[in-house]
Amino acid sequence: DARVTQTPRDKVTEMGQEVTMRCQPILGHNTVFWYRQTMMQGLELLAYFRNRAPLDDSGMPKDRFSAEMPDATLATLKIQPSEPRDSAVYFCASGWGRNTGELFFGEGSRLTVL
Amino acid sequence: DQQVKQNSPSLSVQEGRISILNCDYTNSMFDYFLWYKKYPAEGPTFLISISSIKDKNEDGRFTVFLNKSAKHLSLHIVPSQPGDSAVYFCAAPGSSNTGKLIFGQGTTLQVKP
């Protein structure tokens, strides 16, 4: 049963600390997306990759967020330093990169920054 | 600039009745739309989609209607069941052949027994 795996599921940290979220996309998918769920914006796109190359990270605050895909089985989203306003649920999703293709989401990483 | 909008944050209906969830979009270039369903502590999952060449797509109890002139789509659930209680997101592809989806803010549906 192929699925997107995200770690950690829950993270509580202090303001100023570094946070790294990890994602294992579904094998064979060539696109990987990072979304953040907020009450006001819904599912907000932060960054995405095709064939491990970053295509667009314009949704991320560049000064503190970074997204990488060191290999085909791992995508990371890092926040340094974290701030209370970063508290949200972060989702990773993968797909085949077609407009008519659905995305498959992980269960999310709930981040709380105190 | 919110290109996909769901203006109703929540909806409550009685079991067995119809649920209608609405979505508006601003970009007339969008040619495909999807609905996702999300339960608490889970990721969103694909529910149903529609191409702009159609005005209706049906899958069991779920039907999506598209009104291109009004830039409006709706998801109908008939009959509604308590297990349908979830957050529903509508989405549209953001640019050609990237697979990127632009999502609305979501509508929380509560179906009361």
PDB file of C-alpha atoms in Angstrom:
ATOM      1  CA  ASP A   1       0.000   0.000   0.000  1.00  0.00           C
ATOM      2  CA  ALA A   2       2.005   2.974  -1.307  1.00  0.00           C
ATOM      3  CA  ARG A   3       1.751   6.136   0.717  1.00  0.00           C
ATOM      4  CA  VAL A   4       3.585   9.336   1.533  1.00  0.00           C
ATOM      5  CA  THR A   5       5.336   9.162   4.886  1.00  0.00           C
ATOM      6  CA  GLN A   6       6.069  12.224   6.994  1.00  0.00           C
ATOM      7  CA  THR A   7       8.062  12.655  10.190  1.00  0.00           C
ATOM      8  CA  PRO A   8       7.653  13.867  12.840  1.00  0.00           C
ATOM      9  CA  ARG A   9       3.886  13.696  13.276  1.00  0.00           C
ATOM     10  CA  ASP A  10       4.008  16.211  16.099  1.00  0.00           C
ATOM     11  CA  LYS A  11       6.708  18.658  17.088  1.00  0.00           C
ATOM     12  CA  VAL A  12       6.703  21.190  19.919  1.00  0.00           C
ATOM     13  CA  THR A  13       9.658  23.517  20.039  1.00  0.00           C
ATOM     14  CA  GLU A  14      10.825  26.806  21.445  1.00  0.00           C
ATOM     15  CA  MET A  15      11.017  29.960  19.383  1.00  0.00           C
ATOM     16  CA  GLY A  16      14.401  30.275  17.727  1.00  0.00           C
ATOM     17  CA  GLN A  17      15.038  26.560  17.438  1.00  0.00           C
ATOM     18  CA  GLU A  18      15.664  24.773  14.171  1.00  0.00           C
ATOM     19  CA  VAL A  19      12.949  22.426  12.913  1.00  0.00           C
ATOM     20  CA  THR A  20      13.370  19.832  10.182  1.00  0.00           C
ATOM     21  CA  MET A  21      10.440  17.957   8.685  1.00  0.00           C
ATOM     22  CA  ARG A  22      10.990  14.949   6.478  1.00  0.00           C
ATOM     23  CA  CYS A  23       8.971  13.309   3.739  1.00  0.00           C
ATOM     24  CA  GLN A  24       9.264  10.065   1.817  1.00  0.00           C
ATOM     25  CA  PRO A  25       7.234  10.378  -1.389  1.00  0.00           C
ATOM     26  CA  ILE A  26       5.585   7.486  -3.171  1.00  0.00           C
ATOM     27  CA  LEU A  27       8.104   5.540  -5.229  1.00  0.00           C
ATOM     28  CA  GLY A  28       7.821   6.468  -8.898  1.00  0.00           C
ATOM     29  CA  HIS A  29       6.269   9.886  -8.366  1.00  0.00           C
ATOM     30  CA  ASN A  30       8.324  12.662  -9.953  1.00  0.00           C
ATOM     31  CA  THR A  31       6.853  15.688  -8.200  1.00  0.00           C
ATOM     32  CA  VAL A  32       6.921  16.536  -4.497  1.00  0.00           C
ATOM     33  CA  PHE A  33       5.073  19.397  -2.826  1.00  0.00           C
ATOM     34  CA  TRP A  34       5.162  21.037   0.585  1.00  0.00           C
ATOM     35  CA  TYR A  35       1.894  22.620   1.758  1.00  0.00           C
ATOM     36  CA  ARG A  36       0.991  24.350   4.986  1.00  0.00           C
ATOM     37  CA  GLN A  37      -2.534  24.316   6.379  1.00  0.00           C
ATOM     38  CA  THR A  38      -3.715  27.543   7.972  1.00  0.00           C
ATOM     39  CA  MET A  39      -7.187  28.692   8.912  1.00  0.00           C
ATOM     40  CA  MET A  40      -7.063  31.756   6.696  1.00  0.00           C
ATOM     41  CA  GLN A  41      -5.293  30.408   3.626  1.00  0.00           C
ATOM     42  CA  GLY A  42      -6.381  26.805   3.655  1.00  0.00           C
ATOM     43  CA  LEU A  43      -3.704  24.698   2.000  1.00  0.00           C
ATOM     44  CA  GLU A  44      -0.903  27.075   1.124  1.00  0.00           C
ATOM     45  CA  LEU A  45       1.817  25.906  -1.280  1.00  0.00           C
ATOM     46  CA  LEU A  46       5.325  26.482   0.047  1.00  0.00           C
ATOM     47  CA  ALA A  47       7.599  24.722  -2.442  1.00  0.00           C
ATOM     48  CA  TYR A  48       7.711  21.943  -4.980  1.00  0.00           C
ATOM     49  CA  PHE A  49      10.133  19.774  -6.857  1.00  0.00           C
ATOM     50  CA  ARG A  50      10.125  17.899 -10.143  1.00  0.00           C
ATOM     51  CA  ASN A  51      12.642  15.112 -10.553  1.00  0.00           C
ATOM     52  CA  ARG A  52      14.292  16.443  -7.377  1.00  0.00           C
ATOM     53  CA  ALA A  53      14.896  19.882  -8.896  1.00  0.00           C
ATOM     54  CA  PRO A  54      13.218  22.818  -7.135  1.00  0.00           C
ATOM     55  CA  LEU A  55      10.632  24.418  -9.422  1.00  0.00           C
ATOM     56  CA  ASP A  56       9.129  27.056  -7.221  1.00  0.00           C
ATOM     57  CA  ASP A  57       9.643  28.074  -3.622  1.00  0.00           C
ATOM     58  CA  SER A  58       8.031  31.480  -3.864  1.00  0.00           C
ATOM     59  CA  GLY A  59       5.500  30.532  -1.196  1.00  0.00           C
ATOM     60  CA  MET A  60       8.165  30.210   1.473  1.00  0.00           C
ATOM     61  CA  PRO A  61       9.641  32.942   3.679  1.00  0.00           C
ATOM     62  CA  LYS A  62      13.135  32.747   2.217  1.00  0.00           C
ATOM     63  CA  ASP A  63      14.974  34.089   5.205  1.00  0.00           C
ATOM     64  CA  ARG A  64      13.994  31.207   7.470  1.00  0.00           C
ATOM     65  CA  PHE A  65      12.606  28.364   5.371  1.00  0.00           C
ATOM     66  CA  SER A  66      14.488  26.023   3.093  1.00  0.00           C
ATOM     67  CA  ALA A  67      13.386  22.964   1.143  1.00  0.00           C
ATOM     68  CA  GLU A  68      15.618  20.318  -0.352  1.00  0.00           C
ATOM     69  CA  MET A  69      15.393  16.932  -1.963  1.00  0.00           C
ATOM     70  CA  PRO A  70      18.716  15.193  -1.398  1.00  0.00           C
ATOM     71  CA  ASP A  71      17.537  12.020  -3.102  1.00  0.00           C
ATOM     72  CA  ALA A  72      14.419  10.569  -4.701  1.00  0.00           C
ATOM     73  CA  THR A  73      13.230   9.057  -1.438  1.00  0.00           C
ATOM     74  CA  LEU A  74      13.627  12.079   0.819  1.00  0.00           C
ATOM     75  CA  ALA A  75      12.372  15.653   0.841  1.00  0.00           C
ATOM     76  CA  THR A  76      13.076  18.008   3.735  1.00  0.00           C
ATOM     77  CA  LEU A  77      11.608  21.289   4.931  1.00  0.00           C
ATOM     78  CA  LYS A  78      13.696  23.224   7.405  1.00  0.00           C
ATOM     79  CA  ILE A  79      12.792  26.263   9.475  1.00  0.00           C
ATOM     80  CA  GLN A  80      15.603  28.158  11.144  1.00  0.00           C
ATOM     81  CA  PRO A  81      14.936  30.038  13.344  1.00  0.00           C
ATOM     82  CA  SER A  82      11.346  29.018  14.062  1.00  0.00           C
ATOM     83  CA  GLU A  83       8.755  31.549  15.180  1.00  0.00           C
ATOM     84  CA  PRO A  84       5.334  31.156  16.836  1.00  0.00           C
ATOM     85  CA  ARG A  85       3.607  32.187  13.590  1.00  0.00           C
ATOM     86  CA  ASP A  86       5.083  29.086  11.936  1.00  0.00           C
ATOM     87  CA  SER A  87       2.789  26.926  14.055  1.00  0.00           C
ATOM     88  CA  ALA A  88       0.675  24.959  11.580  1.00  0.00           C
ATOM     89  CA  VAL A  89       0.282  21.544  10.009  1.00  0.00           C
ATOM     90  CA  TYR A  90       2.762  20.934   7.209  1.00  0.00           C
ATOM     91  CA  PHE A  91       1.847  18.438   4.503  1.00  0.00           C
ATOM     92  CA  CYS A  92       4.001  16.747   1.946  1.00  0.00           C
ATOM     93  CA  ALA A  93       2.381  15.437  -1.231  1.00  0.00           C
ATOM     94  CA  SER A  94       3.656  13.613  -4.278  1.00  0.00           C
ATOM     95  CA  GLY A  95       2.318  12.996  -7.766  1.00  0.00           C
ATOM     96  CA  TRP A  96       3.104  12.347 -11.411  1.00  0.00           C
ATOM     97  CA  GLY A  97       3.222  15.995 -12.398  1.00  0.00           C
ATOM     98  CA  ARG A  98       0.135  16.018 -14.610  1.00  0.00           C
ATOM     99  CA  ASN A  99      -2.602  18.603 -14.317  1.00  0.00           C
ATOM    100  CA  THR A 100      -5.220  15.881 -14.307  1.00  0.00           C
ATOM    101  CA  GLY A 101      -3.318  13.757 -11.862  1.00  0.00           C
ATOM    102  CA  GLU A 102      -4.223  13.772  -8.220  1.00  0.00           C
ATOM    103  CA  LEU A 103      -1.802  14.456  -5.419  1.00  0.00           C
ATOM    104  CA  PHE A 104      -1.197  11.981  -2.628  1.00  0.00           C
ATOM    105  CA  PHE A 105      -0.728  13.567   0.771  1.00  0.00           C
ATOM    106  CA  GLY A 106       1.074  12.416   3.863  1.00  0.00           C
ATOM    107  CA  GLU A 107      -0.591  12.611   7.254  1.00  0.00           C
ATOM    108  CA  GLY A 108       1.117  15.885   8.052  1.00  0.00           C
ATOM    109  CA  SER A 109       3.533  17.231  10.655  1.00  0.00           C
ATOM    110  CA  ARG A 110       1.893  19.373  13.319  1.00  0.00           C
ATOM    111  CA  LEU A 111       4.334  22.048  14.442  1.00  0.00           C
ATOM    112  CA  THR A 112       3.861  24.126  17.572  1.00  0.00           C
ATOM    113  CA  VAL A 113       6.384  26.879  18.248  1.00  0.00           C
ATOM    114  CA  LEU A 114       6.167  28.310  21.759  1.00  0.00           C
TER     115      LEU A 114
ATOM    116  CA  ASP B   1      -4.527  36.826  -4.339  1.00  0.00           C
ATOM    117  CA  GLN B   2      -6.802  33.881  -3.612  1.00  0.00           C
ATOM    118  CA  GLN B   3      -7.490  32.293  -7.006  1.00  0.00           C
ATOM    119  CA  VAL B   4      -9.681  29.568  -5.541  1.00  0.00           C
ATOM    120  CA  LYS B   5     -12.166  30.639  -2.894  1.00  0.00           C
ATOM    121  CA  GLN B   6     -14.452  28.780  -0.577  1.00  0.00           C
ATOM    122  CA  ASN B   7     -16.449  31.451   1.161  1.00  0.00           C
ATOM    123  CA  SER B   8     -18.303  29.222   3.607  1.00  0.00           C
ATOM    124  CA  PRO B   9     -15.991  28.064   6.411  1.00  0.00           C
ATOM    125  CA  SER B  10     -18.552  25.597   7.719  1.00  0.00           C
ATOM    126  CA  LEU B  11     -21.781  23.802   6.874  1.00  0.00           C
ATOM    127  CA  SER B  12     -24.064  21.683   9.024  1.00  0.00           C
ATOM    128  CA  VAL B  13     -26.690  19.339   7.579  1.00  0.00           C
ATOM    129  CA  GLN B  14     -28.909  16.544   8.827  1.00  0.00           C
ATOM    130  CA  GLU B  15     -28.155  12.962   7.918  1.00  0.00           C
ATOM    131  CA  GLY B  16     -29.963  11.925   4.757  1.00  0.00           C
ATOM    132  CA  ARG B  17     -30.250  15.478   3.402  1.00  0.00           C
ATOM    133  CA  ILE B  18     -28.226  17.075   0.641  1.00  0.00           C
ATOM    134  CA  SER B  19     -24.930  18.846   1.345  1.00  0.00           C
ATOM    135  CA  ILE B  20     -23.862  21.533  -1.115  1.00  0.00           C
ATOM    136  CA  LEU B  21     -20.348  22.904  -0.912  1.00  0.00           C
ATOM    137  CA  ASN B  22     -19.408  25.851  -3.066  1.00  0.00           C
ATOM    138  CA  CYS B  23     -16.220  27.064  -4.668  1.00  0.00           C
ATOM    139  CA  ASP B  24     -15.412  30.092  -6.821  1.00  0.00           C
ATOM    140  CA  TYR B  25     -12.348  30.741  -8.927  1.00  0.00           C
ATOM    141  CA  THR B  26     -10.932  33.802 -10.600  1.00  0.00           C
ATOM    142  CA  ASN B  27      -8.658  32.426 -13.309  1.00  0.00           C
ATOM    143  CA  SER B  28     -10.587  31.641 -16.487  1.00  0.00           C
ATOM    144  CA  MET B  29      -7.619  29.584 -17.716  1.00  0.00           C
ATOM    145  CA  PHE B  30      -8.311  26.851 -15.164  1.00  0.00           C
ATOM    146  CA  ASP B  31      -9.507  23.802 -17.071  1.00  0.00           C
ATOM    147  CA  TYR B  32      -9.630  21.129 -14.411  1.00  0.00           C
ATOM    148  CA  PHE B  33     -10.931  21.061 -10.878  1.00  0.00           C
ATOM    149  CA  LEU B  34     -10.634  18.643  -8.004  1.00  0.00           C
ATOM    150  CA  TRP B  35     -12.241  18.137  -4.617  1.00  0.00           C
ATOM    151  CA  TYR B  36     -10.312  16.741  -1.674  1.00  0.00           C
ATOM    152  CA  LYS B  37     -11.622  15.502   1.634  1.00  0.00           C
ATOM    153  CA  LYS B  38      -9.718  15.722   4.894  1.00  0.00           C
ATOM    154  CA  TYR B  39     -10.408  13.998   8.191  1.00  0.00           C
ATOM    155  CA  PRO B  40      -8.784  15.238  11.423  1.00  0.00           C
ATOM    156  CA  ALA B  41      -5.172  14.138  11.878  1.00  0.00           C
ATOM    157  CA  GLU B  42      -5.047  12.800   8.327  1.00  0.00           C
ATOM    158  CA  GLY B  43      -3.861  14.185   5.020  1.00  0.00           C
ATOM    159  CA  PRO B  44      -6.297  15.298   2.327  1.00  0.00           C
ATOM    160  CA  THR B  45      -7.458  12.578  -0.056  1.00  0.00           C
ATOM    161  CA  PHE B  46      -8.779  12.947  -3.570  1.00  0.00           C
ATOM    162  CA  LEU B  47     -12.554  12.736  -3.876  1.00  0.00           C
ATOM    163  CA  ILE B  48     -13.750  13.718  -7.334  1.00  0.00           C
ATOM    164  CA  SER B  49     -12.706  15.873 -10.276  1.00  0.00           C
ATOM    165  CA  ILE B  50     -14.177  17.566 -13.315  1.00  0.00           C
ATOM    166  CA  SER B  51     -12.776  18.764 -16.614  1.00  0.00           C
ATOM    167  CA  SER B  52     -13.890  22.101 -18.023  1.00  0.00           C
ATOM    168  CA  ILE B  53     -15.313  20.335 -21.075  1.00  0.00           C
ATOM    169  CA  LYS B  54     -18.021  18.938 -18.806  1.00  0.00           C
ATOM    170  CA  ASP B  55     -20.546  20.628 -16.578  1.00  0.00           C
ATOM    171  CA  LYS B  56     -21.235  17.659 -14.349  1.00  0.00           C
ATOM    172  CA  ASN B  57     -19.414  14.615 -13.009  1.00  0.00           C
ATOM    173  CA  GLU B  58     -21.003  12.031 -10.774  1.00  0.00           C
ATOM    174  CA  ASP B  59     -19.486   9.323  -8.598  1.00  0.00           C
ATOM    175  CA  GLY B  60     -21.934   7.553  -6.355  1.00  0.00           C
ATOM    176  CA  ARG B  61     -23.315   9.980  -3.799  1.00  0.00           C
ATOM    177  CA  PHE B  62     -20.962  12.736  -4.954  1.00  0.00           C
ATOM    178  CA  THR B  63     -21.632  15.041  -7.885  1.00  0.00           C
ATOM    179  CA  VAL B  64     -19.615  18.052  -8.947  1.00  0.00           C
ATOM    180  CA  PHE B  65     -21.194  20.771 -11.067  1.00  0.00           C
ATOM    181  CA  LEU B  66     -19.209  23.341 -13.018  1.00  0.00           C
ATOM    182  CA  ASN B  67     -20.539  26.689 -14.222  1.00  0.00           C
ATOM    183  CA  LYS B  68     -17.749  28.195 -16.299  1.00  0.00           C
ATOM    184  CA  SER B  69     -19.515  31.445 -17.072  1.00  0.00           C
ATOM    185  CA  ALA B  70     -19.920  32.110 -13.366  1.00  0.00           C
ATOM    186  CA  LYS B  71     -16.502  30.636 -12.492  1.00  0.00           C
ATOM    187  CA  HIS B  72     -18.240  28.523  -9.919  1.00  0.00           C
ATOM    188  CA  LEU B  73     -18.294  24.876  -8.970  1.00  0.00           C
ATOM    189  CA  SER B  74     -20.193  22.984  -6.343  1.00  0.00           C
ATOM    190  CA  LEU B  75     -20.002  19.580  -4.719  1.00  0.00           C
ATOM    191  CA  HIS B  76     -23.281  17.848  -3.912  1.00  0.00           C
ATOM    192  CA  ILE B  77     -23.453  14.952  -1.479  1.00  0.00           C
ATOM    193  CA  VAL B  78     -26.716  13.024  -1.539  1.00  0.00           C
ATOM    194  CA  PRO B  79     -27.666  11.558   0.844  1.00  0.00           C
ATOM    195  CA  SER B  80     -25.280  12.942   3.439  1.00  0.00           C
ATOM    196  CA  GLN B  81     -23.932  10.534   6.034  1.00  0.00           C
ATOM    197  CA  PRO B  82     -22.200  11.181   9.379  1.00  0.00           C
ATOM    198  CA  GLY B  83     -19.018   9.690   7.921  1.00  0.00           C
ATOM    199  CA  ASP B  84     -18.973  12.547   5.402  1.00  0.00           C
ATOM    200  CA  SER B  85     -18.135  14.968   8.225  1.00  0.00           C
ATOM    201  CA  ALA B  86     -14.764  16.365   7.200  1.00  0.00           C
ATOM    202  CA  VAL B  87     -13.059  19.393   5.671  1.00  0.00           C
ATOM    203  CA  TYR B  88     -13.582  19.680   1.928  1.00  0.00           C
ATOM    204  CA  PHE B  89     -11.121  21.551  -0.278  1.00  0.00           C
ATOM    205  CA  CYS B  90     -11.590  22.489  -3.886  1.00  0.00           C
ATOM    206  CA  ALA B  91      -8.499  22.862  -6.024  1.00  0.00           C
ATOM    207  CA  ALA B  92      -7.318  23.763  -9.513  1.00  0.00           C
ATOM    208  CA  PRO B  93      -4.002  23.158 -11.295  1.00  0.00           C
ATOM    209  CA  GLY B  94      -1.791  26.212 -10.892  1.00  0.00           C
ATOM    210  CA  SER B  95       0.244  25.995 -14.067  1.00  0.00           C
ATOM    211  CA  SER B  96       0.551  23.693 -17.003  1.00  0.00           C
ATOM    212  CA  ASN B  97       1.949  20.247 -16.440  1.00  0.00           C
ATOM    213  CA  THR B  98       3.529  20.782 -13.066  1.00  0.00           C
ATOM    214  CA  GLY B  99       0.910  18.944 -11.073  1.00  0.00           C
ATOM    215  CA  LYS B 100       0.784  21.905  -8.721  1.00  0.00           C
ATOM    216  CA  LEU B 101      -2.639  22.477  -7.158  1.00  0.00           C
ATOM    217  CA  ILE B 102      -4.046  25.717  -5.802  1.00  0.00           C
ATOM    218  CA  PHE B 103      -6.454  25.031  -2.963  1.00  0.00           C
ATOM    219  CA  GLY B 104      -9.318  26.954  -1.456  1.00  0.00           C
ATOM    220  CA  GLN B 105      -9.597  27.660   2.259  1.00  0.00           C
ATOM    221  CA  GLY B 106     -11.744  24.615   2.893  1.00  0.00           C
ATOM    222  CA  THR B 107     -15.274  24.081   4.191  1.00  0.00           C
ATOM    223  CA  THR B 108     -15.909  22.024   7.317  1.00  0.00           C
ATOM    224  CA  LEU B 109     -18.965  19.834   6.846  1.00  0.00           C
ATOM    225  CA  GLN B 110     -20.778  18.404   9.837  1.00  0.00           C
ATOM    226  CA  VAL B 111     -23.458  15.824   9.176  1.00  0.00           C
ATOM    227  CA  LYS B 112     -25.662  15.320  12.208  1.00  0.00           C
ATOM    228  CA  PRO B 113     -27.259  11.922  12.868  1.00  0.00           C
TER     229      PRO B 113
END
